[in-house]
Coordinates of C-alpha atoms and ligand atoms in Angstrom, one line a residue:
X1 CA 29.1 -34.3 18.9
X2 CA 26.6 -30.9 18.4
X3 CA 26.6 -28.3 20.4
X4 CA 22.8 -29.3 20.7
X5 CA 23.9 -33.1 22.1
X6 CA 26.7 -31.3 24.9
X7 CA 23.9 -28.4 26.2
X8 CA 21.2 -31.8 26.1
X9 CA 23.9 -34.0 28.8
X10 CA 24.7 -30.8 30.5
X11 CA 21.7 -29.8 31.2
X12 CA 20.6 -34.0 31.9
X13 CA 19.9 -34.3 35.5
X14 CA 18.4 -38.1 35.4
X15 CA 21.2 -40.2 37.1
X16 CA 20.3 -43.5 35.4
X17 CA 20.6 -41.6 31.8
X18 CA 23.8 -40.0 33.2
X19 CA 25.3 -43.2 34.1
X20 CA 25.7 -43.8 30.4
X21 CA 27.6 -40.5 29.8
X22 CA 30.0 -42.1 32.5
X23 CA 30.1 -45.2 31.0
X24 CA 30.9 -43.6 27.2
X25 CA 33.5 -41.3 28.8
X26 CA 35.5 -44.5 30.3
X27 CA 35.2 -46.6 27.6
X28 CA 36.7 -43.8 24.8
X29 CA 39.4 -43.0 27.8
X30 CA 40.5 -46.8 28.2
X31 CA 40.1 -46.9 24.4
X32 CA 42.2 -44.1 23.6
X33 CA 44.5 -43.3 26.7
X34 CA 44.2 -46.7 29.0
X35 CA 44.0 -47.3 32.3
X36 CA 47.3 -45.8 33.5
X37 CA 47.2 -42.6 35.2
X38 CA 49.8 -40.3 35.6
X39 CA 51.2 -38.1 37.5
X40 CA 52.3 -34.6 37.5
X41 CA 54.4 -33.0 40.3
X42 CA 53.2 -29.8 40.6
X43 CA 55.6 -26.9 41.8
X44 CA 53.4 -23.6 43.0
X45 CA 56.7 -21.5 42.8
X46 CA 55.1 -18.0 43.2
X47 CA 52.1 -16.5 44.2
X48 CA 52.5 -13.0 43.1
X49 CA 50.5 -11.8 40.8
X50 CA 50.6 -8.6 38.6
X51 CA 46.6 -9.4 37.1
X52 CA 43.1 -8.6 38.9
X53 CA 41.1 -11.8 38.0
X54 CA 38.0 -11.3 39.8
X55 CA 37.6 -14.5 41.3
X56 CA 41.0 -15.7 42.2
X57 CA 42.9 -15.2 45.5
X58 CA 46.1 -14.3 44.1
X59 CA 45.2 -11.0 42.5
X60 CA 47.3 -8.5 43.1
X61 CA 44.7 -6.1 44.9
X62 CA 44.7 -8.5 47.6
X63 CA 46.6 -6.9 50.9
X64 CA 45.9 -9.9 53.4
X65 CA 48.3 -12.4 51.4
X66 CA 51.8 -13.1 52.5
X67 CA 53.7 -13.3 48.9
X68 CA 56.4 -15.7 48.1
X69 CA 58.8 -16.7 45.7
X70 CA 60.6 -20.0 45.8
X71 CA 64.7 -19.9 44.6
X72 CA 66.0 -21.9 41.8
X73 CA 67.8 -23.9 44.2
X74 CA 64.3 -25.0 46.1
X75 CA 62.5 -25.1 42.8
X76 CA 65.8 -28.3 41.4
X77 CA 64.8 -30.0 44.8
X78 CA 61.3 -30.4 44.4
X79 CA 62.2 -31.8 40.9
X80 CA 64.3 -34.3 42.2
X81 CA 61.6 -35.3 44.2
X82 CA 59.5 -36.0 41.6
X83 CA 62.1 -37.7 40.2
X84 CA 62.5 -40.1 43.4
X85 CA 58.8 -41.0 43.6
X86 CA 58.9 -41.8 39.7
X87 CA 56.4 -39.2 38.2
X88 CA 56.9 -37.9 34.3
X89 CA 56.7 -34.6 35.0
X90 CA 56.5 -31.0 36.7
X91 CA 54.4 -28.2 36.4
X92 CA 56.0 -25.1 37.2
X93 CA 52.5 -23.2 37.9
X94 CA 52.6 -19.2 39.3
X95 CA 50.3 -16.0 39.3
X96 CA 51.6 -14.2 36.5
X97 CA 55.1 -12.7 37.8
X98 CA 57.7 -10.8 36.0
X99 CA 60.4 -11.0 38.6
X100 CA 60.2 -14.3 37.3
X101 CA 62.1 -13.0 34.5
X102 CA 62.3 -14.8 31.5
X103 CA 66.0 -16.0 31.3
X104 CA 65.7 -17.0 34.8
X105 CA 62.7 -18.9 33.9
X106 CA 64.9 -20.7 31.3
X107 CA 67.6 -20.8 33.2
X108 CA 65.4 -23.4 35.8
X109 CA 64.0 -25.2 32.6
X110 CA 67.7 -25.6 31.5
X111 CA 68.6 -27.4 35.6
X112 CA 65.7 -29.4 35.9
X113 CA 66.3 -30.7 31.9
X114 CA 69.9 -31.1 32.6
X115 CA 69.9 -33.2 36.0
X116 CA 66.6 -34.7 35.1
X117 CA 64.4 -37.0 32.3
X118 CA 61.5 -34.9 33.6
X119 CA 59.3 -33.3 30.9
X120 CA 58.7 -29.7 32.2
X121 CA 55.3 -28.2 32.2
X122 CA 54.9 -24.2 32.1
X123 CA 52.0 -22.5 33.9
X124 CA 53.0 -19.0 34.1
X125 CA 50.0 -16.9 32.6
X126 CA 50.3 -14.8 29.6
X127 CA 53.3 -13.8 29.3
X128 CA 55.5 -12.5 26.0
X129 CA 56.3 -14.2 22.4
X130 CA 59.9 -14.0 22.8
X131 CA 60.0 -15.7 26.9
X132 CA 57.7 -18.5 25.8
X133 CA 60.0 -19.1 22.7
X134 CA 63.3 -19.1 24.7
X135 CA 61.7 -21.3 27.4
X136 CA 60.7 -23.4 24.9
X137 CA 64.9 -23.4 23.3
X138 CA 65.9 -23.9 27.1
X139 CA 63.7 -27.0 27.3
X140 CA 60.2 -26.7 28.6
X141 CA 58.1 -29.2 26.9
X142 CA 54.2 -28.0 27.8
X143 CA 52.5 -25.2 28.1
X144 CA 48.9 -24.4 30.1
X145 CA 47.0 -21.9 30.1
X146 CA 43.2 -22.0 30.9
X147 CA 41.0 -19.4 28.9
X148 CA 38.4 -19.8 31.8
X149 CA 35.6 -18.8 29.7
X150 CA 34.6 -19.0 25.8
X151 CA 31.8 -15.9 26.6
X152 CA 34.1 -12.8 25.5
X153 CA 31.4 -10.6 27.6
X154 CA 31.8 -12.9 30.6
X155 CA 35.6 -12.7 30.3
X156 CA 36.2 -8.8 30.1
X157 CA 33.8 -8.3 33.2
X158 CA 36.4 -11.1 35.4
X159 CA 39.2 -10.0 33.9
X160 CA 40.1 -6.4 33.7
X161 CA 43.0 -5.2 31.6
X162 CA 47.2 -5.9 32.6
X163 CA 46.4 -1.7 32.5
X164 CA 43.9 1.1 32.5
X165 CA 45.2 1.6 28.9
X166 CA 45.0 -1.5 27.5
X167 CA 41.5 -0.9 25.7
X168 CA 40.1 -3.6 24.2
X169 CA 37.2 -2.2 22.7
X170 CA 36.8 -2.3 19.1
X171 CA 39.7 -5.7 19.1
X172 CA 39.3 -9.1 19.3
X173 CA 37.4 -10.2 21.9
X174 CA 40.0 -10.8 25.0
X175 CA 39.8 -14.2 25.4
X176 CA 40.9 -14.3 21.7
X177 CA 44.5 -13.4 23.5
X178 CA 44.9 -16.6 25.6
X179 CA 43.5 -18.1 22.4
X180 CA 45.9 -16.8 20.4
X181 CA 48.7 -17.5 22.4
X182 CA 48.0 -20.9 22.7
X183 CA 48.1 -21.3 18.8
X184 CA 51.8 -19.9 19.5
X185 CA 52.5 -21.9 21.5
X186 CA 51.7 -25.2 19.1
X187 CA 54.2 -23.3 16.7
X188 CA 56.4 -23.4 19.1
X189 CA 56.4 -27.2 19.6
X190 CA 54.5 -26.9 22.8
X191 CA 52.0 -29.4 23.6
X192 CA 49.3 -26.8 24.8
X193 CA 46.4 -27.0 28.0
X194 CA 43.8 -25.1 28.6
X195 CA 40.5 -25.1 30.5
X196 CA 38.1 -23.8 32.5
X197 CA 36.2 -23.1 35.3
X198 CA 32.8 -24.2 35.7
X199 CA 29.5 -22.3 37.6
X200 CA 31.3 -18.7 37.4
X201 CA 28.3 -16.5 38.0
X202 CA 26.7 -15.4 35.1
X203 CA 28.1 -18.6 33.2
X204 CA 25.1 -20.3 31.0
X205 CA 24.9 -23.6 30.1
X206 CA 24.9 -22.4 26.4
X207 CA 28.4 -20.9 27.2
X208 CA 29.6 -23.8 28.8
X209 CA 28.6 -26.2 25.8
X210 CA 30.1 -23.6 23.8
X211 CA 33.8 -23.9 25.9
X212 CA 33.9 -27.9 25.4
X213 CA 33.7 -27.0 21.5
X214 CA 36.5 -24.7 21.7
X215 CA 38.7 -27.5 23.4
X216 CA 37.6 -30.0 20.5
X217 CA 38.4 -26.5 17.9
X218 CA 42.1 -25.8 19.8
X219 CA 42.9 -29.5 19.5
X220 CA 44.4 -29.8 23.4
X221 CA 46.5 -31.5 24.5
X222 CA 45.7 -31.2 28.3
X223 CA 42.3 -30.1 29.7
X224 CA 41.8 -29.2 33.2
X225 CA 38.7 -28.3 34.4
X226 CA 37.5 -27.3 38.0
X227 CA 34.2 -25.9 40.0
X228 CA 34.2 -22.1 40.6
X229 CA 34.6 -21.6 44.5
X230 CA 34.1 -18.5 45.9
X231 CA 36.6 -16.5 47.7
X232 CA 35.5 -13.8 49.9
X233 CA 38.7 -11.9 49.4
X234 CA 37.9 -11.4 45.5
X235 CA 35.1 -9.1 44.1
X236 CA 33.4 -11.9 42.5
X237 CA 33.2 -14.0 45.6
X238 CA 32.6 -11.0 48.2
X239 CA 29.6 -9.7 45.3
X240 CA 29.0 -12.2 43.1
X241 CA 26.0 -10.6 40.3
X242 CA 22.3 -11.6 40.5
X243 CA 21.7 -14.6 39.5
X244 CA 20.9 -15.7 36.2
X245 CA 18.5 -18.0 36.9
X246 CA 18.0 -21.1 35.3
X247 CA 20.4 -20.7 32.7
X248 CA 23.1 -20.0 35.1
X249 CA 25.4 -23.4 35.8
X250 CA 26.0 -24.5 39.1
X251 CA 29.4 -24.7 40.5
X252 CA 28.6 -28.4 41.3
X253 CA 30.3 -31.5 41.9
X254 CA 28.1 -32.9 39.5
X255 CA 28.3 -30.3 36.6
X256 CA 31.9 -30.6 37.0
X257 CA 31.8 -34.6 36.1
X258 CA 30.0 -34.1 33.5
X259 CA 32.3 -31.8 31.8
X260 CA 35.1 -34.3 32.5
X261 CA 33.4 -36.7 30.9
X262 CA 32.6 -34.2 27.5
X263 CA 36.1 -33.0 27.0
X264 CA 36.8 -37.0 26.8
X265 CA 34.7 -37.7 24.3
X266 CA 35.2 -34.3 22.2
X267 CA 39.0 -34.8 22.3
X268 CA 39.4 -38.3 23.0
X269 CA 43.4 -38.5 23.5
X270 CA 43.7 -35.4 25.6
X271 CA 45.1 -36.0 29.2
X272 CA 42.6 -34.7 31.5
X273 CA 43.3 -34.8 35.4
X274 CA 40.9 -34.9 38.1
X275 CA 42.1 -31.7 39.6
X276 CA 42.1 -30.6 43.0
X277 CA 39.0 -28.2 42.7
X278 CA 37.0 -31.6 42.4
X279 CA 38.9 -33.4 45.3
X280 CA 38.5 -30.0 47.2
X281 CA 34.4 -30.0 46.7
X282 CA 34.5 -34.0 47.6
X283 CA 37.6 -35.0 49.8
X284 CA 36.6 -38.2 49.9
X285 CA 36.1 -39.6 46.2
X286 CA 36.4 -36.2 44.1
X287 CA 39.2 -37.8 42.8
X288 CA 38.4 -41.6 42.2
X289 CA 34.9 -40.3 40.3
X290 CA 36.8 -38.2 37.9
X291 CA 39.4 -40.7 37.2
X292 CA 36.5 -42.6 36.7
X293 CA 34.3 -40.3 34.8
X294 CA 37.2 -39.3 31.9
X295 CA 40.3 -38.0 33.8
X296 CA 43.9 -40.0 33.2
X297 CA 45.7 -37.6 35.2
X298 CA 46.3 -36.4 38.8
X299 CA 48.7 -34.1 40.4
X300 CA 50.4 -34.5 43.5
X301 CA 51.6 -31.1 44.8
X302 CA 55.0 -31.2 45.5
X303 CA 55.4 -27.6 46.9
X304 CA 57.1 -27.0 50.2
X305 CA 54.8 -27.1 53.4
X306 CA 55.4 -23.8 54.2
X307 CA 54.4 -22.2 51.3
X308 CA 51.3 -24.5 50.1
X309 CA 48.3 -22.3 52.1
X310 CA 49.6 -19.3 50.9
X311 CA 48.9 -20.6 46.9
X312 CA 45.6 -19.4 47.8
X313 CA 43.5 -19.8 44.5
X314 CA 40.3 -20.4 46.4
X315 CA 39.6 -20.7 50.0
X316 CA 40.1 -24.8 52.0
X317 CA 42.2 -25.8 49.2
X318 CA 42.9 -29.5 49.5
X319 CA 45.7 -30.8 50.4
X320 CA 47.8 -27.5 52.2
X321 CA 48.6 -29.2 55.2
X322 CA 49.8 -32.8 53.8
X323 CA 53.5 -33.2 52.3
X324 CA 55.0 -33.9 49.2
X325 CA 55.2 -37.5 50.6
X326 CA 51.6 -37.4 52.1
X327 CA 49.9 -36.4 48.3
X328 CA 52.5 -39.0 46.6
X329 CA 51.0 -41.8 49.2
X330 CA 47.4 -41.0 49.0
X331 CA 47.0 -40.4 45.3
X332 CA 48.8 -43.9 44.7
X333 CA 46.5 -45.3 47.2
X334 CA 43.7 -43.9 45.4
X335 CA 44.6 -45.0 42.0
X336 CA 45.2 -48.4 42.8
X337 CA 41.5 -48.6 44.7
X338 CA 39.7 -48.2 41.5
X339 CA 41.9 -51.2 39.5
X340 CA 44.1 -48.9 37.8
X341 CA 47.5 -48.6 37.4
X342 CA 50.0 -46.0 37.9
X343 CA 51.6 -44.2 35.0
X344 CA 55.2 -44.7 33.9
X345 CA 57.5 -42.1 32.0
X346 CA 56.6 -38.9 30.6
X347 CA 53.0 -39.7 29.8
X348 CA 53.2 -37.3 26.4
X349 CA 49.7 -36.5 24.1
X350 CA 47.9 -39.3 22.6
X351 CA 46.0 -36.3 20.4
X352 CA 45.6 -37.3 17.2
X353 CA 47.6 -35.1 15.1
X354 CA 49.9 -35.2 17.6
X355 CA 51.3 -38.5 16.2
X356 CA 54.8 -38.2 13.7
X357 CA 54.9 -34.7 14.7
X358 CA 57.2 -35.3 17.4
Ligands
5AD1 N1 37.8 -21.1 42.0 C1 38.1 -22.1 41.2 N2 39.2 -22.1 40.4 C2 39.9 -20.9 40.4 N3 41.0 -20.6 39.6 C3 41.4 -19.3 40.0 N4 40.5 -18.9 40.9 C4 39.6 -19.8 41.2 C5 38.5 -19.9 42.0 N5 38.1 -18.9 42.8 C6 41.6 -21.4 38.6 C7 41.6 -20.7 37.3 C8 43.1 -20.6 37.0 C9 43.6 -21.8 37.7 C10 45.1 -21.8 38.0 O1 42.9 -21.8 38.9 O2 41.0 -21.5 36.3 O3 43.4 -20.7 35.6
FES2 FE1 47.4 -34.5 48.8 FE2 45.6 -36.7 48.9 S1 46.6 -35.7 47.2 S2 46.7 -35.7 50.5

């Protein structure tokens, strides 16, 4: 697919031509992934942050956020819940958070692999060579880490530096570090997610066709994609830049289908889930379209009640009043609805090249 053919369907508003990007994207999923779709317990176990992302809710300038932590102990719970309601895996997902040490961090990997045939997905930002190796020793099986933009101007103005002195002029551009550490991580015998979000002001469509090459270039695994939503806490969302006009990509339901639906057919075994940004623009069939549109993949959250408005990402966040029981029910529900069937065991990559190496 050229870059020319992804900026032509992105840019494609006519809903009869778009009907046959739908079409393509669920015939190349059934072909290459079939109609199960699994699930992934996800565990928000911290929401401090050390970063300044200018667009999420958990950076650390923020004053009006009650932080958290979960324990170890809460943390083997939830996993056993995911074990009861028969889902593959977990995603241990955080701000990035260095009293989550790294032995500690292994040290859950090592509980939840012990007492459990979960596989155990890491989404703890960028954190060093040497923690995401010994994770990797104590067990964990997956790695993500979204690079949120492929524009390396776009990128350094949302994401200022871990500190003042880490200058990156005259280096690699900065994306090129999440890049590069998800290479490492497929050294390490990860399987590796990334991703991005879609609509962040000053985000061109150009760009945007430009990210769905870079998934097809990194060879993921996992690709989770989401809308942009503004959060009035964040610089971005309290002062968002002019706008670019029409080059600049809507944070739309409908722009975020259709790059579902292109990170299908550019990496046709990845697991892609319809995430909870989409559910969170459309509570109603978010979900169901983006299973339906490419996704295999959803994620019931299986974070205590009392912690799950406080993982404040973006502002009226699906699903932060509903239980670990509530999601489990309702995304069953919802999977069943559109004739497909519900995932069993660990659900690992159907990539390509992913074949003998395990
Ligand atoms: N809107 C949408 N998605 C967001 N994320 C962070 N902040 C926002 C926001 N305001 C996404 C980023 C991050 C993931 C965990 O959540 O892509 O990688
Ligand atoms: Fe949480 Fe539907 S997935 S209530």
């Amino acid at each position: 697919m050229t870059h020319e053919l992804i900026l032509a369907w992105l840019r494609e508003t006519d809903e009869r031509r778009l009907e046959e990007l739908w079409r393509q994207a669920d015939t190349v999923r059934r072909e290459h992934v079939g109609d199960e779709v699994h699930l992934r317990g996800l565990i928000e176990i911290s929401n401090h942050c050390v970063r300044q992302c200018g667009y999420c809710g958990l950076r650390a300038g923020r004053r009006d956020l009650q932080r958290y932590r979960m324990t170890a102990s809460k943390i083997l719970a939830c996993a056993r819940r995911a074990v009861e309601f028969g889902y593959g895996t977990v995603v241990l997902q955080a701000g990035e958070d260095y009293r989550l040490t790294g032995p500690w961090v292994a040290d859950v990997v090592r509980h939840i692999k012990a007492e459990t045939p979960l596989a155990v997905t890491l989404s703890l930002g960028e954190r060093a060579d040497e923690e995401l190796a010994l994770w990797r020793v104590g067990g964990a099986d997956r790695y993500l880490l979204r690079f949120e933009t492929s524009n390396a101007e776009l990128y350094r103005r949302i994401h200022p530096p871990r500190r003042p002195t880490d200058d990156t002029a005259g280096q690699d551009p900065p994306w090129h570090t999440r890049v590069k550490i998800l290479r490492r991580l497929r050294e390490l015998g990860y399987e590796i997610g990334s991703g991005v979000m879609i609509g962040i002001p000053g985000q061109t469509f150009d760009d945007l066709a430009r990210d769905i090459e870079l998934f097809r270039e990194l060879d993921l695994d996992m690709i989770g994609v989401g809308p942009y939503i503004a959060h009035s806490e964040t610089p971005l969302g309290r002062d968002p830049p002019a706008s670019g006009g029409a080059d600049q990509v809507p944070n739309t339901e409908a722009m975020t289908y259709k790059v579902v639906a292109l990170a299908r057919l550019v990496c046709p075994g990845a697991n892609i889930p319809s995430t909870t940004a989409l559910a969170t623009l459309n509570l109603a069939a978010g979900r169901e379209l983006g299973l339906s549109r490419g996704a295999n993949v959803v994620m019931p959250n299986l974070t205590p009640v009392e912690y799950r408005a406080l993982y404040e990402i973006y502002p009226a966040k699906a699903c932060i009043r509903e239980t670990a029981d509530d999601c489990h029910r309702c995304l069953r529900g919802r999977i069943l609805s559109i004739g497909r069937t519900v995932g069993s065991g660990r659900g690992d990559s159907r990539r390509r090249s992913a074949a003998g190496v395990k």
